[in-house]
Coordinates of C-alpha atoms in Angstrom, one line a residue:
Chain A
M28 CA 0.0 0.0 0.0
A29 CA 2.8 2.4 0.9
L30 CA 4.5 1.7 -2.4
K31 CA 1.3 2.0 -4.4
T32 CA 0.6 5.4 -2.9
L33 CA 4.0 6.6 -3.8
T34 CA 3.6 5.6 -7.5
S35 CA -0.1 6.1 -8.2
T36 CA -1.0 9.2 -6.2
P37 CA 1.6 11.5 -7.8
I38 CA 0.3 10.5 -11.2
L39 CA -3.2 11.4 -10.2
F40 CA -2.0 14.7 -8.8
L41 CA -0.1 15.5 -11.9
L42 CA -3.1 14.7 -14.0
L43 CA -5.4 16.8 -11.9
L44 CA -2.9 19.7 -12.0
L45 CA -2.7 19.4 -15.8
L46 CA -6.5 19.4 -16.0
L47 CA -6.8 22.5 -13.8
L48 CA -4.1 24.3 -15.7
L49 CA -5.8 23.6 -19.0
L50 CA -9.1 24.7 -17.7
G51 CA -7.5 27.7 -16.0
F52 CA -5.8 28.8 -19.1
S53 CA -9.0 28.6 -21.2
A54 CA -10.9 30.5 -18.4
A55 CA -8.2 33.2 -18.3
S56 CA -8.6 33.6 -22.1
T57 CA -4.9 33.7 -22.9
P58 CA -3.8 33.5 -26.5
R59 CA -4.4 30.2 -28.2
P60 CA -3.3 28.9 -31.6
H61 CA -5.7 29.8 -34.5
P62 CA -8.4 27.1 -34.8
R63 CA -9.2 25.3 -38.0
P64 CA -12.5 26.4 -39.6
C65 CA -15.4 24.1 -38.8
K66 CA -17.1 25.3 -42.0
R67 CA -16.0 27.0 -45.2
M68 CA -18.1 28.6 -47.9
V69 CA -17.2 30.6 -51.1
L70 CA -20.1 32.7 -52.4
Y71 CA -20.5 35.7 -54.7
F72 CA -22.9 38.6 -54.5
H73 CA -23.9 41.1 -57.1
D74 CA -24.7 44.8 -56.5
I75 CA -26.5 47.0 -59.1
L76 CA -26.7 50.5 -57.8
Y77 CA -29.8 52.6 -58.7
N78 CA -28.6 55.5 -60.9
G79 CA -32.0 57.1 -61.9
Y80 CA -32.4 55.0 -65.0
N81 CA -32.2 51.3 -63.9
S82 CA -35.0 50.9 -61.4
H83 CA -36.1 47.6 -63.1
N84 CA -32.9 45.8 -62.1
A85 CA -31.2 47.9 -59.5
T86 CA -30.6 45.9 -56.2
S87 CA -29.3 48.8 -54.2
A88 CA -29.9 52.5 -53.7
I89 CA -28.1 55.5 -52.2
V90 CA -30.1 56.5 -49.1
G91 CA -27.7 58.9 -47.3
S92 CA -25.2 61.4 -48.7
P93 CA -23.2 64.3 -47.4
A94 CA -24.2 67.9 -47.9
W95 CA -22.3 67.9 -51.2
G96 CA -24.0 64.9 -52.6
D97 CA -27.4 63.6 -53.7
R98 CA -29.1 60.2 -53.9
V99 CA -28.7 59.4 -57.6
T100 CA -25.0 59.9 -58.1
L101 CA -22.2 58.8 -55.7
A102 CA -20.7 61.9 -54.1
G103 CA -17.3 63.5 -54.8
Q104 CA -14.4 63.0 -52.4
N105 CA -14.4 59.2 -53.0
H106 CA -18.1 59.0 -52.2
F107 CA -17.4 59.9 -48.5
G108 CA -20.6 59.8 -46.6
N109 CA -22.7 57.9 -49.1
V110 CA -24.9 55.3 -47.4
V111 CA -26.2 52.5 -49.7
V112 CA -28.9 49.9 -48.8
F113 CA -28.8 46.7 -50.7
D114 CA -30.7 43.4 -51.4
D115 CA -28.2 41.5 -53.6
P116 CA -28.5 38.0 -55.1
I117 CA -26.0 35.5 -53.8
T118 CA -24.7 32.9 -56.3
V119 CA -22.3 30.0 -56.0
D120 CA -20.3 31.1 -59.0
N121 CA -19.4 34.4 -60.5
N122 CA -22.4 34.6 -62.9
L123 CA -25.0 37.2 -62.1
H124 CA -27.6 35.1 -64.0
S125 CA -26.9 31.9 -62.0
P126 CA -29.8 31.0 -59.7
A127 CA -29.6 32.9 -56.4
V128 CA -29.0 30.7 -53.3
G129 CA -29.8 33.5 -51.0
R130 CA -29.8 37.3 -50.5
A131 CA -27.2 39.6 -49.2
Q132 CA -29.1 42.3 -47.3
G133 CA -28.0 45.4 -45.4
F134 CA -25.9 48.5 -46.0
Y135 CA -22.5 49.8 -46.8
L136 CA -21.2 53.3 -46.4
Y137 CA -18.2 55.1 -47.9
D138 CA -16.2 56.6 -45.0
K139 CA -12.9 58.2 -46.3
K140 CA -12.3 61.3 -48.4
E141 CA -8.9 60.4 -49.8
I142 CA -9.5 56.8 -51.1
F143 CA -12.5 54.4 -51.5
T144 CA -13.1 52.7 -48.2
A145 CA -16.3 51.4 -46.8
W146 CA -17.9 50.0 -43.7
V147 CA -20.5 47.2 -44.0
G148 CA -23.2 45.7 -41.9
F149 CA -25.2 43.0 -43.6
S150 CA -26.6 39.4 -43.6
F151 CA -26.5 36.5 -45.9
V152 CA -30.1 35.2 -45.7
F153 CA -30.6 31.6 -46.9
N154 CA -33.9 29.8 -47.4
S155 CA -33.2 26.8 -49.6
T156 CA -33.1 23.1 -49.2
Q157 CA -29.3 23.4 -48.7
H158 CA -29.2 26.2 -46.1
K159 CA -31.8 27.8 -43.9
G160 CA -30.8 30.7 -41.6
S161 CA -28.6 33.7 -41.7
I162 CA -25.0 34.8 -41.3
N163 CA -24.4 38.3 -39.9
F164 CA -21.4 40.4 -40.9
A165 CA -19.8 43.7 -39.9
G166 CA -16.6 45.4 -40.4
A167 CA -14.3 47.7 -42.3
D168 CA -14.0 47.1 -46.1
P169 CA -10.9 48.9 -47.5
L170 CA -12.1 48.1 -51.0
M171 CA -9.0 49.2 -52.9
N172 CA -7.2 46.2 -51.2
K173 CA -7.2 43.0 -53.2
T174 CA -8.5 41.1 -50.1
R175 CA -9.9 42.5 -46.9
E176 CA -11.4 40.8 -43.8
I177 CA -14.6 41.4 -42.0
S178 CA -16.1 39.7 -39.0
V179 CA -18.9 37.1 -38.9
I180 CA -20.6 38.4 -35.7
G181 CA -23.4 35.8 -35.4
G182 CA -25.8 33.6 -37.1
T183 CA -29.2 31.9 -36.9
G184 CA -30.8 28.7 -38.1
D185 CA -28.2 26.4 -39.7
F186 CA -25.6 29.0 -38.6
F187 CA -26.8 29.2 -35.0
M188 CA -24.4 31.3 -32.9
T189 CA -21.6 31.0 -35.4
R190 CA -18.6 33.3 -35.5
G191 CA -15.7 33.7 -37.9
V192 CA -14.0 35.8 -40.5
A193 CA -14.9 36.5 -44.1
T194 CA -12.5 37.6 -46.8
L195 CA -13.9 40.0 -49.4
M196 CA -12.5 40.3 -52.9
T197 CA -13.8 42.5 -55.7
D198 CA -14.3 40.0 -58.4
A199 CA -15.5 42.5 -61.1
F200 CA -17.0 45.9 -61.5
E201 CA -18.5 48.0 -64.2
G202 CA -18.2 51.8 -63.7
E203 CA -20.1 52.8 -60.6
V204 CA -23.2 50.8 -61.2
Y205 CA -22.2 47.1 -61.0
F206 CA -19.8 45.2 -58.7
R207 CA -19.4 41.6 -57.8
L208 CA -17.9 40.5 -54.5
R209 CA -16.4 37.1 -53.8
V210 CA -16.8 36.1 -50.1
D211 CA -14.7 33.4 -48.5
I212 CA -16.4 32.6 -45.3
N213 CA -14.5 30.8 -42.6
L214 CA -16.5 29.8 -39.6
Y215 CA -14.8 28.8 -36.4
E216 CA -17.8 28.2 -34.2
C217 CA -20.3 25.6 -35.4
W218 CA -23.2 23.9 -33.5
Chain B
M105 CA 3.7 -3.8 -8.3
A106 CA 3.8 -5.3 -11.8
L107 CA 0.1 -6.2 -11.5
K108 CA -0.7 -2.8 -10.2
T109 CA 1.0 -1.1 -13.1
L110 CA -0.9 -3.3 -15.5
T111 CA -4.3 -2.3 -14.1
S112 CA -4.0 1.3 -13.0
T113 CA -1.8 2.8 -15.7
P114 CA -4.0 1.9 -18.6
I115 CA -6.9 3.6 -16.9
L116 CA -4.9 6.7 -16.4
F117 CA -3.8 6.7 -20.0
L118 CA -7.4 6.2 -21.2
L119 CA -8.5 9.1 -18.9
L120 CA -5.7 11.3 -20.2
L121 CA -6.6 10.4 -23.8
L122 CA -10.3 11.2 -23.1
L123 CA -9.3 14.5 -21.6
L124 CA -7.1 15.5 -24.5
L125 CA -9.7 14.4 -27.0
L126 CA -12.4 16.5 -25.4
L127 CA -10.1 19.5 -25.2
G128 CA -8.9 18.9 -28.7
F129 CA -12.4 18.7 -30.1
S130 CA -13.4 22.0 -28.5
A131 CA -10.2 23.6 -29.8
A132 CA -10.9 22.3 -33.3
S133 CA -14.3 23.9 -33.2
T134 CA -16.2 21.0 -34.6
P135 CA -20.0 20.9 -34.4
R136 CA -21.5 20.5 -31.0
P137 CA -25.1 20.0 -29.9
H138 CA -27.1 23.2 -29.3
P139 CA -26.5 24.4 -25.8
R140 CA -29.3 25.2 -23.4
P141 CA -29.9 29.0 -22.8
C142 CA -28.3 30.3 -19.6
K143 CA -30.8 33.2 -19.6
R144 CA -34.2 33.8 -21.2
M145 CA -36.2 37.0 -21.4
V146 CA -39.4 38.0 -23.1
L147 CA -39.8 41.7 -23.7
Y148 CA -41.8 44.0 -25.9
F149 CA -40.9 47.3 -27.5
H150 CA -43.1 49.9 -29.1
D151 CA -42.3 52.1 -32.2
I152 CA -44.2 55.2 -33.1
L153 CA -42.9 56.6 -36.3
Y154 CA -42.8 60.4 -36.9
N155 CA -45.2 61.3 -39.7
G156 CA -45.1 65.1 -39.5
Y157 CA -48.0 65.4 -37.1
N158 CA -47.0 63.4 -34.0
S159 CA -43.8 64.9 -32.8
H160 CA -45.1 64.9 -29.2
N161 CA -45.2 61.1 -28.9
A162 CA -43.1 59.8 -31.9
T163 CA -40.2 57.5 -30.8
S164 CA -38.6 57.1 -34.2
A165 CA -38.0 59.1 -37.4
I166 CA -37.1 58.5 -41.0
V167 CA -33.5 59.7 -41.5
G168 CA -32.6 58.2 -44.8
S169 CA -34.6 57.5 -47.9
P170 CA -34.0 56.6 -51.6
A171 CA -34.2 59.2 -54.3
W172 CA -37.9 58.5 -54.7
G173 CA -38.7 59.1 -51.0
D174 CA -38.8 61.7 -48.3
R175 CA -38.4 61.8 -44.6
V176 CA -42.1 62.1 -43.5
T177 CA -43.7 59.2 -45.4
L178 CA -42.3 55.8 -45.9
A179 CA -41.2 55.3 -49.5
G180 CA -42.8 53.3 -52.3
Q181 CA -41.5 49.9 -53.4
N182 CA -42.0 48.5 -49.9
H183 CA -40.1 51.3 -48.2
F184 CA -36.9 50.1 -49.8
G185 CA -34.1 52.4 -48.7
N186 CA -35.8 54.0 -45.7
V187 CA -33.6 54.2 -42.7
V188 CA -35.3 54.8 -39.3
V189 CA -33.6 55.8 -36.1
F190 CA -35.5 54.8 -32.9
D191 CA -35.6 55.2 -29.1
D192 CA -38.5 52.9 -28.1
P193 CA -39.8 52.0 -24.7
I194 CA -39.3 48.4 -23.6
T195 CA -42.1 46.8 -21.5
V196 CA -42.5 43.4 -19.9
D197 CA -46.1 43.1 -21.3
N198 CA -47.8 44.1 -24.5
N199 CA -49.1 47.4 -23.1
L200 CA -47.6 50.6 -24.5
H201 CA -48.5 52.4 -21.3
S202 CA -46.9 49.9 -18.9
P203 CA -43.8 51.3 -17.2
A204 CA -40.7 51.1 -19.4
V205 CA -38.0 48.8 -18.1
G206 CA -35.5 50.1 -20.6
R207 CA -35.1 51.6 -24.1
A208 CA -34.5 49.9 -27.4
Q209 CA -32.2 52.3 -29.3
G210 CA -30.7 52.0 -32.8
F211 CA -31.9 51.8 -36.3
Y212 CA -33.7 49.7 -38.9
L213 CA -33.7 50.0 -42.6
Y214 CA -36.0 48.5 -45.2
D215 CA -33.9 46.7 -47.8
K216 CA -36.1 44.9 -50.4
K217 CA -38.2 46.3 -53.2
E218 CA -40.6 43.3 -53.6
I219 CA -41.7 42.7 -50.0
F220 CA -41.2 44.3 -46.5
T221 CA -37.9 43.2 -45.2
A222 CA -35.6 45.0 -42.8
W223 CA -32.1 45.0 -41.3
V224 CA -31.6 46.0 -37.7
G225 CA -28.8 47.2 -35.5
F226 CA -29.9 48.2 -32.0
S227 CA -29.4 47.8 -28.2
F228 CA -31.6 47.1 -25.3
V229 CA -30.4 49.6 -22.7
F230 CA -31.4 48.8 -19.1
N231 CA -30.8 51.0 -16.0
S232 CA -33.2 49.7 -13.4
T233 CA -32.8 47.9 -10.1
Q234 CA -33.5 44.7 -12.0
H235 CA -31.1 45.1 -14.9
K236 CA -28.1 47.4 -15.5
G237 CA -26.3 47.2 -18.8
S238 CA -27.0 46.6 -22.5
I239 CA -27.7 43.8 -25.0
N240 CA -26.6 44.5 -28.6
F241 CA -28.5 43.0 -31.6
A242 CA -27.9 42.8 -35.3
G243 CA -29.4 40.9 -38.2
A244 CA -31.9 40.5 -40.9
D245 CA -35.6 40.9 -40.0
P246 CA -37.8 39.5 -42.7
L247 CA -40.8 41.1 -41.0
M248 CA -43.5 39.4 -43.0
N249 CA -42.6 36.2 -41.4
K250 CA -44.4 35.4 -38.2
T251 CA -41.1 34.8 -36.3
R252 CA -37.6 35.7 -37.4
E253 CA -34.2 35.4 -35.7
I254 CA -31.5 37.9 -35.2
S255 CA -28.1 37.7 -33.4
V256 CA -27.2 38.9 -29.9
I257 CA -23.7 40.1 -30.8
G258 CA -22.6 41.3 -27.4
G259 CA -23.5 42.9 -24.1
T260 CA -22.3 45.0 -21.2
G261 CA -22.9 45.3 -17.5
D262 CA -25.3 42.5 -16.3
F263 CA -25.0 41.2 -19.8
F264 CA -21.2 41.2 -20.0
M265 CA -19.9 39.5 -23.1
T266 CA -23.2 37.7 -23.7
R267 CA -24.1 36.1 -27.0
G268 CA -27.3 34.5 -28.3
V269 CA -30.3 34.6 -30.6
A270 CA -33.4 36.7 -30.3
T271 CA -36.7 35.8 -31.9
L272 CA -38.8 38.8 -33.1
M273 CA -42.5 38.6 -33.6
T274 CA -44.8 41.5 -34.7
D275 CA -47.3 41.6 -31.9
A276 CA -49.4 44.4 -33.3
F277 CA -49.3 47.3 -35.7
E278 CA -51.5 50.2 -36.7
G279 CA -51.1 51.4 -40.2
E280 CA -47.5 52.7 -40.8
V281 CA -47.2 54.6 -37.5
Y282 CA -47.3 52.1 -34.7
F283 CA -45.9 48.7 -34.3
R284 CA -45.1 46.5 -31.3
L285 CA -42.5 43.8 -31.4
R286 CA -42.2 40.8 -29.0
V287 CA -38.6 39.8 -28.4
D288 CA -37.8 36.3 -27.0
I289 CA -34.1 36.6 -26.0
N290 CA -32.1 33.4 -25.5
L291 CA -28.6 33.9 -24.2
Y292 CA -26.1 31.1 -24.4
E293 CA -23.1 32.8 -22.9
C294 CA -23.5 34.2 -19.4
W295 CA -20.9 35.4 -17.0
Chain C
M895 CA -5.4 -6.1 -5.4
A896 CA -8.7 -5.9 -3.7
L897 CA -7.4 -3.1 -1.4
K898 CA -5.8 -1.3 -4.3
T899 CA -9.1 -1.3 -6.2
L900 CA -10.9 0.1 -3.2
T901 CA -8.5 3.0 -2.9
S902 CA -7.5 3.9 -6.4
T903 CA -10.6 3.3 -8.5
P904 CA -12.8 5.7 -6.5
I905 CA -10.2 8.5 -7.0
L906 CA -10.3 7.8 -10.7
F907 CA -14.1 7.9 -10.7
L908 CA -14.1 11.1 -8.7
L909 CA -11.6 12.7 -11.1
L910 CA -13.6 11.6 -14.1
L911 CA -16.8 13.0 -12.5
L912 CA -15.1 16.3 -11.8
L913 CA -13.8 16.4 -15.4
L914 CA -17.3 15.7 -16.8
L915 CA -18.9 18.2 -14.5
L916 CA -16.5 20.9 -15.5
L917 CA -16.9 20.2 -19.2
G918 CA -20.6 19.8 -18.7
F919 CA -20.9 23.2 -17.1
S920 CA -19.0 24.9 -19.8
A921 CA -21.1 23.2 -22.5
A922 CA -24.3 24.2 -20.7
S923 CA -23.1 27.8 -20.7
T924 CA -24.0 28.5 -17.1
P925 CA -22.7 31.7 -15.5
R926 CA -19.0 31.9 -14.9
P927 CA -16.9 34.4 -13.1
H928 CA -15.7 37.3 -15.2
P929 CA -12.5 36.4 -17.0
R930 CA -9.4 38.5 -16.9
P931 CA -8.6 40.5 -20.1
C932 CA -6.1 38.8 -22.4
K933 CA -5.3 42.2 -23.9
R934 CA -5.8 45.8 -22.9
M935 CA -5.3 48.9 -25.0
V936 CA -6.0 52.6 -24.3
L937 CA -6.4 54.7 -27.4
Y938 CA -7.9 58.1 -28.4
F939 CA -9.8 59.2 -31.5
H940 CA -10.6 62.6 -32.8
D941 CA -13.7 63.7 -34.6
I942 CA -14.0 66.9 -36.6
L943 CA -17.5 67.3 -37.9
Y944 CA -18.1 69.0 -41.3
N945 CA -20.0 72.2 -40.8
G946 CA -19.9 73.8 -44.2
Y947 CA -16.7 75.7 -43.7
N948 CA -14.1 73.1 -42.6
S949 CA -13.9 70.7 -45.5
H950 CA -10.0 70.8 -45.4
N951 CA -9.8 69.1 -42.0
A952 CA -13.2 67.6 -41.3
T953 CA -13.1 63.9 -40.5
S954 CA -16.8 63.3 -40.4
A955 CA -20.0 64.4 -42.1
I956 CA -23.7 64.4 -41.4
V957 CA -25.3 62.0 -44.0
G958 CA -28.7 61.4 -42.5
S959 CA -31.1 63.7 -40.7
P960 CA -34.7 63.8 -39.7
A961 CA -37.3 65.8 -41.6
W962 CA -36.6 68.9 -39.3
G963 CA -32.8 68.8 -40.0
D964 CA -30.2 69.3 -42.7
R965 CA -26.7 67.9 -43.4
V966 CA -24.6 70.9 -42.3
T967 CA -26.0 71.6 -38.8
L968 CA -26.8 69.0 -36.2
A969 CA -30.6 68.9 -35.8
G970 CA -32.8 70.2 -32.9
Q971 CA -34.2 67.8 -30.3
N972 CA -30.7 66.7 -29.2
H973 CA -29.7 65.8 -32.8
F974 CA -32.2 63.0 -32.8
G975 CA -32.0 61.2 -36.1
N976 CA -28.6 62.6 -37.3
V977 CA -26.4 60.0 -38.8
V978 CA -22.7 60.8 -39.0
V979 CA -20.1 58.9 -41.0
F980 CA -16.5 59.2 -39.8
D981 CA -12.9 58.5 -40.6
D982 CA -11.1 59.6 -37.5
P983 CA -7.4 59.4 -36.6
I984 CA -6.5 57.2 -33.6
T985 CA -3.7 58.3 -31.4
V986 CA -2.0 56.8 -28.3
D987 CA -2.2 60.0 -26.4
N988 CA -4.8 62.8 -26.2
N989 CA -3.0 65.1 -28.8
L990 CA -4.8 65.5 -32.1
H991 CA -1.5 66.2 -33.7
S992 CA 0.3 63.0 -32.5
P993 CA 1.0 60.5 -35.3
A994 CA -2.1 58.4 -36.1
V995 CA -1.6 54.7 -35.3
G996 CA -4.8 53.8 -37.1
R997 CA -8.2 55.0 -38.2
A998 CA -11.6 54.8 -36.5
Q999 CA -14.1 54.3 -39.3
G1000 CA -17.8 53.8 -39.3
F1001 CA -20.9 55.7 -38.1
Y1002 CA -22.7 57.1 -35.2
L1003 CA -26.3 58.2 -34.9
Y1004 CA -28.1 60.3 -32.4
D1005 CA -31.2 58.4 -31.2
K1006 CA -33.0 60.2 -28.4
K1007 CA -35.0 63.4 -28.4
E1008 CA -34.7 64.3 -24.7
I1009 CA -30.9 64.0 -24.2
F1010 CA -27.8 63.4 -26.2
T1011 CA -27.5 59.6 -26.8
A1012 CA -25.9 57.8 -29.7
W1013 CA -25.6 54.3 -31.2
V1014 CA -22.3 53.4 -32.8
G1015 CA -21.0 50.9 -35.4
F1016 CA -17.3 51.3 -36.3
S1017 CA -13.9 49.7 -36.6
F1018 CA -10.4 50.5 -35.5
V1019 CA -8.3 49.8 -38.5
F1020 CA -4.6 49.3 -37.9
N1021 CA -1.8 48.9 -40.5
S1022 CA 1.4 49.7 -38.7
T1023 CA 4.4 47.7 -37.6
Q1024 CA 2.8 47.4 -34.2
H1025 CA -0.7 46.2 -35.2
K1026 CA -2.2 44.9 -38.4
G1027 CA -5.9 44.1 -38.5
S1028 CA -9.1 45.5 -37.2
I1029 CA -11.3 45.6 -34.1
N1030 CA -15.1 45.9 -34.7
F1031 CA -17.4 47.7 -32.2
A1032 CA -21.1 48.2 -31.8
G1033 CA -23.4 49.4 -29.1
A1034 CA -25.3 52.2 -27.3
D1035 CA -23.3 55.2 -26.3
P1036 CA -25.2 57.3 -23.8
L1037 CA -22.7 60.1 -24.2
M1038 CA -23.7 62.3 -21.3
N1039 CA -22.5 59.6 -19.0
K1040 CA -18.8 59.9 -17.9
T1041 CA -18.1 56.3 -19.0
R1042 CA -20.2 54.0 -21.2
E1043 CA -19.6 50.5 -22.5
I1044 CA -19.9 49.1 -25.9
S1045 CA -19.2 45.6 -27.3
V1046 CA -16.2 44.4 -29.2
I1047 CA -18.1 42.2 -31.7
G1048 CA -15.1 40.8 -33.6
G1049 CA -11.8 41.3 -35.1
T1050 CA -9.4 40.4 -37.9
G1051 CA -5.6 40.1 -38.4
D1052 CA -3.8 40.6 -35.1
F1053 CA -7.3 40.7 -33.5
F1054 CA -8.6 37.5 -35.1
M1055 CA -11.9 36.5 -33.7
T1056 CA -11.5 38.7 -30.6
R1057 CA -14.4 39.7 -28.3
G1058 CA -14.6 42.1 -25.4
V1059 CA -15.9 45.4 -24.0
A1060 CA -14.7 48.9 -24.6
T1061 CA -15.2 51.8 -22.3
L1062 CA -15.8 55.2 -23.9
M1063 CA -15.0 58.5 -22.2
T1064 CA -15.4 61.9 -23.8
D1065 CA -12.0 63.3 -23.2
A1066 CA -12.6 66.8 -24.6
F1067 CA -15.0 68.6 -26.9
E1068 CA -15.3 72.0 -28.5
G1069 CA -18.8 73.1 -29.4
E1070 CA -20.4 70.8 -31.9
V1071 CA -17.4 70.5 -34.2
Y1072 CA -14.6 68.7 -32.3
F1073 CA -14.7 65.9 -29.8
R1074 CA -12.1 63.4 -28.6
L1075 CA -12.9 60.0 -27.2
R1076 CA -10.8 57.9 -24.9
V1077 CA -11.3 54.2 -25.5
D1078 CA -10.3 51.6 -23.0
I1079 CA -10.4 48.3 -24.8
N1080 CA -10.6 45.1 -22.8
L1081 CA -10.3 41.9 -24.9
Y1082 CA -11.3 38.6 -23.4
E1083 CA -10.8 36.3 -26.4
C1084 CA -7.3 36.3 -27.9
W1085 CA -5.8 33.9 -30.4

């Protein structure tokens, strides 16, 4: 019995210590290695801005502008202060005419005088056999950069309580009326 | 001693393996069963939209509109592009005249031409003996649906760092001036 | 062997039970003690509102207003309904002329008729040797309070997937054109 105590009890103590340390570290929220995504999606969405002549197929409209702007033409100074509301089709490839698998709904606003830069708040809303629910996004979109990252701040339905990071890429644009964004979604919390 | 090692060590190893597997799975963020809410609340809030004649009791106002709209009447095309800022009383029952237990503050915007659909960003702000702090919400609100879910994206005070899902239901409305929302809040992270 | 089993196995069972309880509690998302921050930052940002005469150095502009307002002067009724887009320099001290370490970009809106209160959605965008990435914020800002808390709802780059709480303090203001906010950021999730 004495020998047994000497060999087995220390192992138990070490194990308990290890357990408490691991739990303690996670409770103290110290840095951890980046996790692997639990879900990845690549999707495209397509924005056609109302310009006074395209009400039949426009998917977005200027709803706020600075004192020097209006709501039909994007304002000078790199559109600083323009607020745009959108309801854009989401497709699985880069073709505007592919069947929409959901809608990107929300707003973006241009927020810098010197270069094009935006801030976005929007949702991907799905209601198909493949996905039901929504993914909510927010963050800065410095749209002159080839890639830029925004936050996945939550989700509902199939995307219950999710979090993650989405990488935006401007896949194409035509003047100031059409642009297409590629969105690489990496979710790190799945339920 | 030899016998002891044979029986006790494997159990320790298995236990350690189990522990590491469990911690490993949580680190890898693989799907998990939905958790139970750690807090539930059912509240109502009441929105009275400024229409040019009701400044004495209006709790919200149109602050953005598309080119075809103004800021006193909700725009055509299902109010697409209208942005509304609000400061609405929160009550524990569905009576507008019940004492307010907090304020719902933020904005909603209509974002679809074909049907009524909105996107919301707002906070529940509490400063009573019962609750102090705020709960922050964001998400798509397809308001023609009987129920729709948005994300609880954070909180402060009593709701420090909370996350969750809120279910919105239109409890009543009168024309375009008054509506009442029922909000079932399910929080899954409590501190 | 019989004795050994009596003494060692119960300890293993207790340990396993403790482990499962701890993991079970965290899975059930029951209340936990507040964690310690894994990162703290104190920063300042500076907002100069466009008033019709200061386009050379204005960093923000009114882009939405209620029916009784315009986009050059903040509206009556405590600016209720004014939406402001900003691109403000971030500094490490309270001097507007210190080198900017990043930009605060997004919007705030005034949302109460009786007193000054705002709702904010913005990002701190860093691109320096010290920090690369962004921190995203949202929440109610009852700006007449000495301190008020908003949520850190996500982050990218160096602030990958972060969450937390930020405390805002009005450090200085000059009329309705300039204000300086001190932001104490407490992050509780770091990677």
